Amino acid sequence: MPSIRILTLESDDDAETVRCLAKKLAAFMQLAPIQIYTAGGPQPQLRKVIQNYLKQDDYVIIVIDSDGRMTQHERSQQPNSLKNQSRRIVNDRQFSGKVFLVEAIQELEAWLLIDCIGIFCYYATKRAQFRENCRDKVSADVSLKRFVSNNQKGDTEKIVEAVSGGKGAKEHLIELSEKVLRQLNPNLTQRDIDRKKYHESRAPEVAEHIEINAETLRRNDSLKKLGDVIAQFQ
């Protein structure tokens, strides 16, 4: 059974989120059993870290946020940016066929935004009436179905920062979570909403509610690429 190590170099929360989505990708693609491990957080000696993982794992996939166009340009000018470090390692003959790079276009949150119903159900299942069969209940409710449809992005890679530091996928998901909270309870105070709205630390739990199927996967090519890379190891 192949062993894959997925490295998310920006946070531990990203590692748990990507592991959850990777397992869902493997299940949807009906891949043979495969061991998927993750590790998250900054790695000052990335090359050495990868060398060590390859002593116990068959393959390493590096996942990094790509952010908006302005940020991509800025990173390309920095020789030691995560992106450039990762590309040098992937292109090194020593790691040929063993190390792969997947860029989460428009931040990791863009992968979560492929499934607005899943995001809704992350919040809704905290309420008794949605605790079971949340998706079916949303689909059966005209107003909720309309709410989800109106807030579902067709291509989540196109949630682009207008300027460096502008709004991207993360900010869009925060705003969506606020809308969901108000939809579920119009009487919530802004203080309550601020306390419950999306934060990076919630990403792994949100990922548990995301459904990966042919329709949702069409909404993000970089997430599909992660699945395609994993499928190579069969």
PDB file of C-alpha atoms in Angstrom:
ATOM      1  CA  MET A   1       0.000   0.000   0.000  1.00  0.00           C
ATOM      2  CA  PRO A   2       1.577   3.327  -1.069  1.00  0.00           C
ATOM      3  CA  SER A   3       2.298   5.857   1.663  1.00  0.00           C
ATOM      4  CA  ILE A   4       1.849   9.563   0.904  1.00  0.00           C
ATOM      5  CA  ARG A   5       3.006  12.463   3.038  1.00  0.00           C
ATOM      6  CA  ILE A   6       1.258  15.758   2.337  1.00  0.00           C
ATOM      7  CA  LEU A   7       3.120  18.805   3.618  1.00  0.00           C
ATOM      8  CA  THR A   8       1.183  22.014   4.196  1.00  0.00           C
ATOM      9  CA  LEU A   9       3.816  24.600   4.929  1.00  0.00           C
ATOM     10  CA  GLU A  10       1.633  27.361   6.320  1.00  0.00           C
ATOM     11  CA  SER A  11      -0.300  25.926   9.264  1.00  0.00           C
ATOM     12  CA  ASP A  12      -1.277  22.805  11.195  1.00  0.00           C
ATOM     13  CA  ASP A  13      -4.937  23.580  10.512  1.00  0.00           C
ATOM     14  CA  ASP A  14      -4.185  23.344   6.789  1.00  0.00           C
ATOM     15  CA  ALA A  15      -2.690  19.880   7.325  1.00  0.00           C
ATOM     16  CA  GLU A  16      -5.845  18.502   8.933  1.00  0.00           C
ATOM     17  CA  THR A  17      -8.037  20.153   6.304  1.00  0.00           C
ATOM     18  CA  VAL A  18      -6.040  18.792   3.379  1.00  0.00           C
ATOM     19  CA  ARG A  19      -5.894  15.306   4.889  1.00  0.00           C
ATOM     20  CA  CYS A  20      -9.680  15.244   5.166  1.00  0.00           C
ATOM     21  CA  LEU A  21     -10.176  16.463   1.594  1.00  0.00           C
ATOM     22  CA  ALA A  22      -7.499  14.108   0.233  1.00  0.00           C
ATOM     23  CA  LYS A  23      -9.269  11.117   1.764  1.00  0.00           C
ATOM     24  CA  LYS A  24     -12.559  12.275   0.266  1.00  0.00           C
ATOM     25  CA  LEU A  25     -10.891  12.652  -3.129  1.00  0.00           C
ATOM     26  CA  ALA A  26      -9.503   9.119  -2.929  1.00  0.00           C
ATOM     27  CA  ALA A  27     -12.937   7.770  -1.999  1.00  0.00           C
ATOM     28  CA  PHE A  28     -14.713   9.662  -4.792  1.00  0.00           C
ATOM     29  CA  MET A  29     -12.129   8.526  -7.364  1.00  0.00           C
ATOM     30  CA  GLN A  30     -12.480   4.960  -6.059  1.00  0.00           C
ATOM     31  CA  LEU A  31      -8.734   4.570  -5.634  1.00  0.00           C
ATOM     32  CA  ALA A  32      -7.170   1.461  -4.172  1.00  0.00           C
ATOM     33  CA  PRO A  33      -6.313   1.688  -0.452  1.00  0.00           C
ATOM     34  CA  ILE A  34      -3.639   4.291   0.166  1.00  0.00           C
ATOM     35  CA  GLN A  35      -2.086   5.661   3.349  1.00  0.00           C
ATOM     36  CA  ILE A  36      -2.299   9.440   3.600  1.00  0.00           C
ATOM     37  CA  TYR A  37      -0.376  11.311   6.271  1.00  0.00           C
ATOM     38  CA  THR A  38       0.052  15.043   6.709  1.00  0.00           C
ATOM     39  CA  ALA A  39       2.400  17.427   8.445  1.00  0.00           C
ATOM     40  CA  GLY A  40       1.847  21.147   8.818  1.00  0.00           C
ATOM     41  CA  GLY A  41       3.622  24.322   9.757  1.00  0.00           C
ATOM     42  CA  PRO A  42       6.773  26.136   8.608  1.00  0.00           C
ATOM     43  CA  GLN A  43       9.764  23.982   7.680  1.00  0.00           C
ATOM     44  CA  PRO A  44      12.982  26.072   7.758  1.00  0.00           C
ATOM     45  CA  GLN A  45      14.986  23.197   6.238  1.00  0.00           C
ATOM     46  CA  LEU A  46      12.461  21.990   3.706  1.00  0.00           C
ATOM     47  CA  ARG A  47      14.855  19.878   1.638  1.00  0.00           C
ATOM     48  CA  LYS A  48      16.115  18.001   4.680  1.00  0.00           C
ATOM     49  CA  VAL A  49      12.578  17.493   5.986  1.00  0.00           C
ATOM     50  CA  ILE A  50      11.512  15.964   2.676  1.00  0.00           C
ATOM     51  CA  GLN A  51      14.568  13.711   2.573  1.00  0.00           C
ATOM     52  CA  ASN A  52      13.660  12.399   6.015  1.00  0.00           C
ATOM     53  CA  TYR A  53      10.015  11.787   5.103  1.00  0.00           C
ATOM     54  CA  LEU A  54      11.037   9.862   1.989  1.00  0.00           C
ATOM     55  CA  LYS A  55      12.821   7.387   4.242  1.00  0.00           C
ATOM     56  CA  GLN A  56       9.414   6.301   5.557  1.00  0.00           C
ATOM     57  CA  ASP A  57       6.942   7.461   2.909  1.00  0.00           C
ATOM     58  CA  ASP A  58       6.851   6.658  -0.803  1.00  0.00           C
ATOM     59  CA  TYR A  59       5.822  10.111  -1.998  1.00  0.00           C
ATOM     60  CA  VAL A  60       5.611  13.690  -0.753  1.00  0.00           C
ATOM     61  CA  ILE A  61       3.084  16.263  -1.938  1.00  0.00           C
ATOM     62  CA  ILE A  62       3.705  19.899  -1.034  1.00  0.00           C
ATOM     63  CA  VAL A  63       0.531  21.991  -0.800  1.00  0.00           C
ATOM     64  CA  ILE A  64       0.797  25.776  -0.603  1.00  0.00           C
ATOM     65  CA  ASP A  65      -1.682  28.628  -0.895  1.00  0.00           C
ATOM     66  CA  SER A  66      -1.336  30.523  -4.146  1.00  0.00           C
ATOM     67  CA  ASP A  67      -3.411  33.569  -3.069  1.00  0.00           C
ATOM     68  CA  GLY A  68      -4.293  36.357  -5.505  1.00  0.00           C
ATOM     69  CA  ARG A  69      -2.532  37.522  -8.639  1.00  0.00           C
ATOM     70  CA  MET A  70      -0.720  40.407  -6.983  1.00  0.00           C
ATOM     71  CA  THR A  71       0.524  38.177  -4.194  1.00  0.00           C
ATOM     72  CA  GLN A  72       1.668  35.556  -6.717  1.00  0.00           C
ATOM     73  CA  HIS A  73       3.727  38.202  -8.514  1.00  0.00           C
ATOM     74  CA  GLU A  74       5.269  39.399  -5.259  1.00  0.00           C
ATOM     75  CA  ARG A  75       6.194  35.852  -4.257  1.00  0.00           C
ATOM     76  CA  SER A  76       7.786  35.142  -7.628  1.00  0.00           C
ATOM     77  CA  GLN A  77      10.240  37.964  -6.905  1.00  0.00           C
ATOM     78  CA  GLN A  78      11.372  36.330  -3.645  1.00  0.00           C
ATOM     79  CA  PRO A  79      13.937  33.538  -4.271  1.00  0.00           C
ATOM     80  CA  ASN A  80      13.284  31.930  -0.878  1.00  0.00           C
ATOM     81  CA  SER A  81       9.491  32.100  -0.946  1.00  0.00           C
ATOM     82  CA  LEU A  82       7.734  28.814  -0.181  1.00  0.00           C
ATOM     83  CA  LYS A  83       6.650  28.610  -3.792  1.00  0.00           C
ATOM     84  CA  ASN A  84      10.142  28.999  -5.210  1.00  0.00           C
ATOM     85  CA  GLN A  85      11.725  26.684  -2.633  1.00  0.00           C
ATOM     86  CA  SER A  86       9.128  24.032  -3.406  1.00  0.00           C
ATOM     87  CA  ARG A  87       9.593  24.328  -7.158  1.00  0.00           C
ATOM     88  CA  ARG A  88      13.357  23.943  -6.862  1.00  0.00           C
ATOM     89  CA  ILE A  89      12.912  20.739  -4.881  1.00  0.00           C
ATOM     90  CA  VAL A  90      10.291  19.316  -7.249  1.00  0.00           C
ATOM     91  CA  ASN A  91      12.574  20.028 -10.225  1.00  0.00           C
ATOM     92  CA  ASP A  92      15.613  18.471  -8.535  1.00  0.00           C
ATOM     93  CA  ARG A  93      16.548  15.124 -10.121  1.00  0.00           C
ATOM     94  CA  GLN A  94      17.095  13.705  -6.651  1.00  0.00           C
ATOM     95  CA  PHE A  95      13.343  13.966  -6.017  1.00  0.00           C
ATOM     96  CA  SER A  96      12.091  13.184  -9.527  1.00  0.00           C
ATOM     97  CA  GLY A  97       8.861  11.192  -9.426  1.00  0.00           C
ATOM     98  CA  LYS A  98       8.789  11.372  -5.635  1.00  0.00           C
ATOM     99  CA  VAL A  99       7.937  14.969  -4.737  1.00  0.00           C
ATOM    100  CA  PHE A 100       5.036  16.954  -6.205  1.00  0.00           C
ATOM    101  CA  LEU A 101       3.695  20.487  -5.779  1.00  0.00           C
ATOM    102  CA  VAL A 102       0.012  21.418  -5.677  1.00  0.00           C
ATOM    103  CA  GLU A 103      -0.963  25.074  -5.352  1.00  0.00           C
ATOM    104  CA  ALA A 104      -4.326  25.832  -3.771  1.00  0.00           C
ATOM    105  CA  ILE A 105      -5.378  28.634  -6.114  1.00  0.00           C
ATOM    106  CA  GLN A 106      -6.940  31.508  -4.155  1.00  0.00           C
ATOM    107  CA  GLU A 107      -6.060  30.030  -0.763  1.00  0.00           C
ATOM    108  CA  LEU A 108      -7.103  26.750   0.799  1.00  0.00           C
ATOM    109  CA  GLU A 109     -10.530  28.231   1.572  1.00  0.00           C
ATOM    110  CA  ALA A 110     -11.288  28.068  -2.163  1.00  0.00           C
ATOM    111  CA  TRP A 111     -11.287  24.277  -1.797  1.00  0.00           C
ATOM    112  CA  LEU A 112     -13.930  24.520   0.924  1.00  0.00           C
ATOM    113  CA  LEU A 113     -16.071  26.898  -1.103  1.00  0.00           C
ATOM    114  CA  ILE A 114     -16.812  24.228  -3.721  1.00  0.00           C
ATOM    115  CA  ASP A 115     -19.706  23.067  -1.543  1.00  0.00           C
ATOM    116  CA  CYS A 116     -21.910  25.796  -0.100  1.00  0.00           C
ATOM    117  CA  ILE A 117     -24.353  23.222   1.283  1.00  0.00           C
ATOM    118  CA  GLY A 118     -21.512  21.644   3.235  1.00  0.00           C
ATOM    119  CA  ILE A 119     -20.560  25.000   4.729  1.00  0.00           C
ATOM    120  CA  PHE A 120     -24.194  25.669   5.609  1.00  0.00           C
ATOM    121  CA  CYS A 121     -24.489  22.255   7.245  1.00  0.00           C
ATOM    122  CA  TYR A 122     -21.323  22.815   9.292  1.00  0.00           C
ATOM    123  CA  TYR A 123     -23.207  25.555  11.111  1.00  0.00           C
ATOM    124  CA  ALA A 124     -26.711  24.096  10.799  1.00  0.00           C
ATOM    125  CA  THR A 125     -25.904  20.719  12.389  1.00  0.00           C
ATOM    126  CA  LYS A 126     -25.249  22.522  15.652  1.00  0.00           C
ATOM    127  CA  ARG A 127     -29.031  22.995  15.744  1.00  0.00           C
ATOM    128  CA  ALA A 128     -31.287  20.053  16.613  1.00  0.00           C
ATOM    129  CA  GLN A 129     -33.472  20.203  13.500  1.00  0.00           C
ATOM    130  CA  PHE A 130     -30.475  19.846  11.168  1.00  0.00           C
ATOM    131  CA  ARG A 131     -28.449  17.350  13.171  1.00  0.00           C
ATOM    132  CA  GLU A 132     -29.471  14.497  10.866  1.00  0.00           C
ATOM    133  CA  ASN A 133     -29.891  14.486   7.071  1.00  0.00           C
ATOM    134  CA  CYS A 134     -28.940  18.148   6.810  1.00  0.00           C
ATOM    135  CA  ARG A 135     -28.374  18.054   3.046  1.00  0.00           C
ATOM    136  CA  ASP A 136     -31.739  16.463   2.380  1.00  0.00           C
ATOM    137  CA  LYS A 137     -33.472  19.037   4.563  1.00  0.00           C
ATOM    138  CA  VAL A 138     -31.762  21.931   2.774  1.00  0.00           C
ATOM    139  CA  SER A 139     -32.723  20.503  -0.629  1.00  0.00           C
ATOM    140  CA  ALA A 140     -36.332  20.092   0.493  1.00  0.00           C
ATOM    141  CA  ASP A 141     -36.653  23.655   1.808  1.00  0.00           C
ATOM    142  CA  VAL A 142     -37.297  26.170  -0.990  1.00  0.00           C
ATOM    143  CA  SER A 143     -35.850  29.190   0.830  1.00  0.00           C
ATOM    144  CA  LEU A 144     -32.730  27.353   2.023  1.00  0.00           C
ATOM    145  CA  LYS A 145     -32.176  25.817  -1.386  1.00  0.00           C
ATOM    146  CA  ARG A 146     -32.384  29.292  -2.928  1.00  0.00           C
ATOM    147  CA  PHE A 147     -30.006  30.685  -0.293  1.00  0.00           C
ATOM    148  CA  VAL A 148     -27.404  28.010  -1.032  1.00  0.00           C
ATOM    149  CA  SER A 149     -27.795  28.401  -4.800  1.00  0.00           C
ATOM    150  CA  ASN A 150     -27.404  32.187  -4.630  1.00  0.00           C
ATOM    151  CA  ASN A 151     -24.218  31.879  -2.593  1.00  0.00           C
ATOM    152  CA  GLN A 152     -22.542  29.043  -4.501  1.00  0.00           C
ATOM    153  CA  LYS A 153     -19.601  30.188  -6.616  1.00  0.00           C
ATOM    154  CA  GLY A 154     -19.275  28.450  -9.978  1.00  0.00           C
ATOM    155  CA  ASP A 155     -15.466  28.585 -10.084  1.00  0.00           C
ATOM    156  CA  THR A 156     -13.898  29.155  -6.691  1.00  0.00           C
ATOM    157  CA  GLU A 157     -10.476  29.815  -8.220  1.00  0.00           C
ATOM    158  CA  LYS A 158     -11.835  33.091  -9.597  1.00  0.00           C
ATOM    159  CA  ILE A 159     -12.379  34.702  -6.216  1.00  0.00           C
ATOM    160  CA  VAL A 160      -9.524  37.083  -6.900  1.00  0.00           C
ATOM    161  CA  GLU A 161      -7.929  39.862  -4.886  1.00  0.00           C
ATOM    162  CA  ALA A 162      -8.444  43.115  -6.742  1.00  0.00           C
ATOM    163  CA  VAL A 163      -5.250  44.462  -5.175  1.00  0.00           C
ATOM    164  CA  SER A 164      -2.558  42.999  -2.963  1.00  0.00           C
ATOM    165  CA  GLY A 165      -4.085  42.443   0.461  1.00  0.00           C
ATOM    166  CA  GLY A 166      -7.604  42.670  -0.938  1.00  0.00           C
ATOM    167  CA  LYS A 167     -10.429  40.211  -0.461  1.00  0.00           C
ATOM    168  CA  GLY A 168      -9.811  36.617  -1.482  1.00  0.00           C
ATOM    169  CA  ALA A 169     -11.349  33.215  -0.776  1.00  0.00           C
ATOM    170  CA  LYS A 170     -10.770  33.446   2.965  1.00  0.00           C
ATOM    171  CA  GLU A 171     -12.610  36.749   3.250  1.00  0.00           C
ATOM    172  CA  HIS A 172     -15.380  35.414   1.026  1.00  0.00           C
ATOM    173  CA  LEU A 173     -15.812  32.394   3.296  1.00  0.00           C
ATOM    174  CA  ILE A 174     -15.922  34.630   6.364  1.00  0.00           C
ATOM    175  CA  GLU A 175     -18.686  36.709   4.768  1.00  0.00           C
ATOM    176  CA  LEU A 176     -20.547  33.559   3.712  1.00  0.00           C
ATOM    177  CA  SER A 177     -20.394  32.193   7.250  1.00  0.00           C
ATOM    178  CA  GLU A 178     -21.927  35.426   8.539  1.00  0.00           C
ATOM    179  CA  LYS A 179     -24.776  35.093   6.029  1.00  0.00           C
ATOM    180  CA  VAL A 180     -25.342  31.484   7.077  1.00  0.00           C
ATOM    181  CA  LEU A 181     -25.452  32.429  10.743  1.00  0.00           C
ATOM    182  CA  ARG A 182     -28.014  35.159  10.044  1.00  0.00           C
ATOM    183  CA  GLN A 183     -30.062  32.781   7.900  1.00  0.00           C
ATOM    184  CA  LEU A 184     -30.171  30.266  10.735  1.00  0.00           C
ATOM    185  CA  ASN A 185     -30.923  32.857  13.399  1.00  0.00           C
ATOM    186  CA  PRO A 186     -31.866  36.421  12.356  1.00  0.00           C
ATOM    187  CA  ASN A 187     -31.806  37.470  16.017  1.00  0.00           C
ATOM    188  CA  LEU A 188     -28.086  36.888  16.519  1.00  0.00           C
ATOM    189  CA  THR A 189     -26.161  39.935  17.660  1.00  0.00           C
ATOM    190  CA  GLN A 190     -23.086  41.061  15.758  1.00  0.00           C
ATOM    191  CA  ARG A 191     -21.041  40.015  18.758  1.00  0.00           C
ATOM    192  CA  ASP A 192     -22.414  36.468  18.486  1.00  0.00           C
ATOM    193  CA  ILE A 193     -21.740  36.407  14.753  1.00  0.00           C
ATOM    194  CA  ASP A 194     -18.168  37.603  15.242  1.00  0.00           C
ATOM    195  CA  ARG A 195     -17.635  34.807  17.747  1.00  0.00           C
ATOM    196  CA  LYS A 196     -19.069  32.060  15.525  1.00  0.00           C
ATOM    197  CA  LYS A 197     -18.057  33.093  12.007  1.00  0.00           C
ATOM    198  CA  TYR A 198     -15.399  31.294  10.009  1.00  0.00           C
ATOM    199  CA  HIS A 199     -11.817  31.324  11.199  1.00  0.00           C
ATOM    200  CA  GLU A 200      -8.861  29.300   9.913  1.00  0.00           C
ATOM    201  CA  SER A 201      -8.997  27.141  13.037  1.00  0.00           C
ATOM    202  CA  ARG A 202     -12.475  25.972  11.963  1.00  0.00           C
ATOM    203  CA  ALA A 203     -11.280  24.754   8.548  1.00  0.00           C
ATOM    204  CA  PRO A 204     -10.721  21.069   9.503  1.00  0.00           C
ATOM    205  CA  GLU A 205     -14.257  20.813  10.921  1.00  0.00           C
ATOM    206  CA  VAL A 206     -15.739  22.571   7.892  1.00  0.00           C
ATOM    207  CA  ALA A 207     -13.871  20.126   5.633  1.00  0.00           C
ATOM    208  CA  GLU A 208     -15.649  17.221   7.323  1.00  0.00           C
ATOM    209  CA  HIS A 209     -18.935  18.550   5.905  1.00  0.00           C
ATOM    210  CA  ILE A 210     -17.668  19.166   2.359  1.00  0.00           C
ATOM    211  CA  GLU A 211     -18.923  16.716  -0.249  1.00  0.00           C
ATOM    212  CA  ILE A 212     -16.653  15.876  -3.163  1.00  0.00           C
ATOM    213  CA  ASN A 213     -18.454  14.673  -6.264  1.00  0.00           C
ATOM    214  CA  ALA A 214     -18.318  15.361 -10.002  1.00  0.00           C
ATOM    215  CA  GLU A 215     -20.282  18.606  -9.645  1.00  0.00           C
ATOM    216  CA  THR A 216     -18.371  20.125  -6.731  1.00  0.00           C
ATOM    217  CA  LEU A 217     -14.971  19.071  -8.075  1.00  0.00           C
ATOM    218  CA  ARG A 218     -15.606  20.961 -11.312  1.00  0.00           C
ATOM    219  CA  ARG A 219     -15.565  24.156  -9.271  1.00  0.00           C
ATOM    220  CA  ASN A 220     -11.851  24.030  -8.466  1.00  0.00           C
ATOM    221  CA  ASP A 221      -9.139  22.712 -10.799  1.00  0.00           C
ATOM    222  CA  SER A 222      -6.358  22.853  -8.210  1.00  0.00           C
ATOM    223  CA  LEU A 223      -8.291  20.533  -5.877  1.00  0.00           C
ATOM    224  CA  LYS A 224      -8.838  18.212  -8.836  1.00  0.00           C
ATOM    225  CA  LYS A 225      -5.081  18.344  -9.453  1.00  0.00           C
ATOM    226  CA  LEU A 226      -4.472  17.076  -5.914  1.00  0.00           C
ATOM    227  CA  GLY A 227      -6.710  14.121  -6.714  1.00  0.00           C
ATOM    228  CA  ASP A 228      -4.923  13.510 -10.017  1.00  0.00           C
ATOM    229  CA  VAL A 229      -1.527  13.528  -8.286  1.00  0.00           C
ATOM    230  CA  ILE A 230      -2.714  11.056  -5.646  1.00  0.00           C
ATOM    231  CA  ALA A 231      -4.158   8.822  -8.385  1.00  0.00           C
ATOM    232  CA  GLN A 232      -0.689   8.489  -9.950  1.00  0.00           C
ATOM    233  CA  PHE A 233       0.462   6.431  -6.996  1.00  0.00           C
ATOM    234  CA  GLN A 234      -1.872   3.499  -7.663  1.00  0.00           C
TER     235      GLN A 234
END
